[in-house]
Rosetta silent file (secondary structure, phi, psi, omega in degrees, C-alpha in Angstrom):
SEQUENCE: GGIVIDKAGHEVVVDGRPAQLTAKEFALLSYLCERRGKVLSREHLLARVWGSRYEGGPRTVDIHVRRLRAKLGSALPLETLRGSGYKLRAPESDSRSSDVELDEE
SCORE:     score description
SCORE:     0.000 S_00000001
   1 L     0.000  176.746  178.719    7.758    2.708   15.054 S_00000001
   2 L    86.296 -159.248 -175.768    6.324    2.596   11.566 S_00000001
   3 E  -116.088  134.088  173.187    5.105   -0.361    9.554 S_00000001
   4 E  -119.031  126.421 -179.267    6.755   -3.766    9.209 S_00000001
   5 E  -113.732  119.568  176.560    5.458   -6.045    6.446 S_00000001
   6 E  -102.747   98.584 -176.710    6.309   -9.739    6.586 S_00000001
   7 L   -65.235  -40.325 -178.917    5.488  -10.991    3.091 S_00000001
   8 L   -65.483  -41.630 -179.254    6.301  -14.625    3.869 S_00000001
   9 L   -87.953   -4.414  179.903    4.166  -14.645    7.010 S_00000001
  10 L    54.705   47.101 -178.377    1.494  -12.416    5.433 S_00000001
  11 E  -128.977  149.426  176.602    1.567  -10.147    8.490 S_00000001
  12 E  -129.506  132.650  177.775    1.663   -6.412    9.040 S_00000001
  13 E  -120.554  129.106  179.398    2.736   -4.740   12.290 S_00000001
  14 E  -117.737  118.054 -179.515    2.042   -1.051   12.923 S_00000001
  15 L    49.483   42.025  176.781    3.877    0.611   15.805 S_00000001
  16 L    84.672   -1.876 -179.765    4.370   -2.797   17.425 S_00000001
  17 E  -115.184  138.628  178.618    0.756   -3.929   17.023 S_00000001
  18 E   -67.910  142.723  176.691   -0.522   -6.432   14.440 S_00000001
  19 E  -114.311  134.268  179.740   -2.873   -5.035   11.786 S_00000001
  20 L   -91.739  112.193  178.993   -5.538   -7.222   10.208 S_00000001
  21 L  -116.586  148.198  172.673   -5.588   -6.742    6.431 S_00000001
  22 L   -71.763  167.666  179.691   -7.589   -8.526    3.772 S_00000001
  23 H   -59.370  -41.178 -178.190   -5.633  -10.406    1.094 S_00000001
  24 H   -72.589  -37.507  175.424   -6.177   -7.594   -1.423 S_00000001
  25 H   -61.636  -42.868  178.895   -5.229   -4.868    1.073 S_00000001
  26 H   -63.339  -43.926  179.592   -2.037   -6.799    1.830 S_00000001
  27 H   -62.564  -42.604  179.547   -1.289   -7.220   -1.892 S_00000001
  28 H   -64.954  -46.006  179.278   -1.848   -3.502   -2.539 S_00000001
  29 H   -61.247  -44.513  179.116    0.335   -2.454    0.406 S_00000001
  30 H   -61.307  -43.821 -179.367    3.114   -4.831   -0.661 S_00000001
  31 H   -63.867  -43.492  178.434    2.998   -3.568   -4.240 S_00000001
  32 H   -61.424  -40.309  179.758    3.135    0.068   -3.110 S_00000001
  33 H   -65.385  -39.714  179.825    6.124   -0.728   -0.873 S_00000001
  34 H   -65.177  -24.752 -177.961    7.986   -2.447   -3.691 S_00000001
  35 L  -117.452   33.175 -178.916    7.569    0.691   -5.796 S_00000001
  36 L   -53.295  135.216  178.431    8.091    3.234   -3.025 S_00000001
  37 L    90.547   -8.354 -179.294    8.706    6.750   -4.309 S_00000001
  38 L  -105.371  143.753  176.014    7.004    6.145   -7.672 S_00000001
  39 L   -81.428  126.544 -178.544    3.662    7.557   -8.741 S_00000001
  40 E  -120.010  121.916 -178.950    1.284    4.711   -9.602 S_00000001
  41 L   -73.180  160.574  176.721   -1.935    5.421  -11.466 S_00000001
  42 H   -56.831  -42.981 -178.738   -5.224    3.793  -10.545 S_00000001
  43 H   -64.578  -40.638  178.394   -5.142    1.910  -13.867 S_00000001
  44 H   -62.301  -46.861  179.436   -1.607    0.660  -13.207 S_00000001
  45 H   -62.855  -40.890  177.338   -2.577   -0.583   -9.735 S_00000001
  46 H   -59.242  -46.266 -177.622   -5.693   -2.282  -11.112 S_00000001
  47 H   -65.861  -41.873 -174.080   -3.649   -4.103  -13.746 S_00000001
  48 H   -84.424  -36.457 -176.548   -0.840   -5.163  -11.384 S_00000001
  49 H   -94.296  -41.776 -178.339   -2.696   -5.888   -8.139 S_00000001
  50 H   -90.855  -27.356  176.975   -6.142   -6.941   -9.349 S_00000001
  51 L    89.852  166.875 -175.025   -5.037   -8.439  -12.658 S_00000001
  52 L   -70.242  -17.871 -178.833   -6.423   -8.461  -16.179 S_00000001
  53 L   -86.465   -6.025  179.751   -9.414  -10.611  -15.233 S_00000001
  54 L   -66.723  130.168 -176.155  -10.809   -8.032  -12.809 S_00000001
  55 L  -116.516    3.869  179.915  -14.145   -6.765  -14.116 S_00000001
  56 L   -80.564 -172.668 -178.498  -15.164   -4.296  -11.409 S_00000001
  57 L   -82.718  159.817 -178.460  -14.824   -0.541  -11.427 S_00000001
  58 L   -69.635  -17.248 -178.267  -11.597    1.418  -11.070 S_00000001
  59 L   -70.643  -10.439  177.381  -12.779    3.036   -7.817 S_00000001
  60 H   -59.735  -30.272  177.216  -11.977   -0.177   -5.944 S_00000001
  61 H   -61.985  -47.005 -179.877   -8.403    1.134   -5.714 S_00000001
  62 H   -60.663  -40.649 -179.946   -9.657    4.242   -3.884 S_00000001
  63 H   -64.626  -44.547  179.825  -11.728    2.110   -1.527 S_00000001
  64 H   -67.716  -36.900  175.809   -8.781   -0.147   -0.690 S_00000001
  65 H   -63.023  -43.732  178.972   -6.498    2.865   -0.172 S_00000001
  66 H   -60.449  -41.526  179.102   -9.094    4.363    2.186 S_00000001
  67 H   -66.473  -41.191  176.994   -9.227    1.096    4.144 S_00000001
  68 H   -61.271  -43.495  179.324   -5.428    0.905    4.373 S_00000001
  69 H   -63.419  -38.746  179.124   -5.302    4.464    5.677 S_00000001
  70 H   -66.200  -39.314 -177.052   -7.997    3.686    8.252 S_00000001
  71 H   -80.613  -32.572 -174.069   -6.172    0.563    9.474 S_00000001
  72 H  -104.355  -15.304  175.227   -2.592    1.883    9.353 S_00000001
  73 H    60.753 -147.102 -174.896   -3.173    5.536   10.199 S_00000001
  74 H   -70.330   -9.931  177.587   -0.390    8.079   10.081 S_00000001
  75 H   -69.480  -19.861 -178.658    2.242    5.321    9.910 S_00000001
  76 L   -93.965  106.286 -178.094    1.376    4.911    6.210 S_00000001
  77 L   -83.949   59.162 -176.305    3.093    7.714    4.239 S_00000001
  78 E   -99.738  123.672 -179.936    0.804    7.350    1.201 S_00000001
  79 E  -102.097  143.895  170.559    0.126   10.436   -0.874 S_00000001
  80 E  -100.412  123.872  179.035   -2.752   11.002   -3.272 S_00000001
  81 E  -109.198  102.274 -174.924   -1.617   12.931   -6.327 S_00000001
  82 L   -51.518  128.029  179.052   -4.718   14.350   -7.949 S_00000001
  83 L    80.627   -7.149 -177.778   -5.040   13.321  -11.567 S_00000001
  84 L  -118.843  -46.194 -178.542   -1.958   11.082  -11.320 S_00000001
  85 E   144.192 -140.682 -175.415   -2.441    8.366   -8.718 S_00000001
  86 E  -126.393  150.604  177.713   -0.808    7.319   -5.468 S_00000001
  87 E  -143.625  127.002  173.045    2.742    7.427   -4.160 S_00000001
  88 E   -86.747  115.932 -178.143    4.215    5.832   -1.068 S_00000001
  89 L   -61.843  140.083  173.690    6.794    8.336    0.158 S_00000001
  90 L   -72.993  142.989  179.704   10.325    7.057    0.531 S_00000001
  91 L   -63.568  143.229  177.990   11.542    7.304    4.119 S_00000001
  92 L   -77.211  142.667 -174.923   13.614   10.369    4.893 S_00000001
  93 L   -64.384  -27.611 -177.330   17.204    9.584    5.770 S_00000001
  94 L  -100.500    3.879 -177.742   17.100   11.581    8.998 S_00000001
  95 L  -138.935  132.581  177.586   13.680   10.439   10.234 S_00000001
  96 L  -102.489    5.293 -174.368   12.284    6.994   10.975 S_00000001
  97 L   -66.822  -23.267 -179.775    8.804    8.277   11.799 S_00000001
  98 L  -120.040   26.713 -179.755    7.416    7.344    8.385 S_00000001
  99 L   -71.639  141.891  170.415    9.488    4.238    7.682 S_00000001
 100 E  -124.669  120.834 -176.790    7.898    1.238    6.057 S_00000001
 101 E  -107.072  130.350 -178.693    9.989   -1.898    6.316 S_00000001
 102 E  -110.378  116.757 -179.703    9.436   -4.797    3.931 S_00000001
 103 E  -106.574  110.758 -175.812   10.559   -8.230    5.140 S_00000001
 104 L  -101.373    9.019 -179.038   10.559  -10.753    2.279 S_00000001
 105 L   -76.332    0.000    0.000   12.159  -13.678    4.131 S_00000001
């Protein structure tokens, strides 16, 4: 169960089924996984995932988070912390139900 992210193959599998993500959704998910357990502000995510040349509005982060949640469902343990940003929960040691596995090979 859970989510498996293959960074090299640019693939995401949710509960054994492939999930189709856009390049930016994949980049955002990968970045969140790399910083699992940390609160990341919208501005931080914009700077790191979209880059300094991005000229759109900051709400694009919210839109991409909404799309990730729609595509990955309850397998994605992503919390919204009002006024602070987003945090991908670290998996609990006694439960694999919310595990996110990152494969960088």
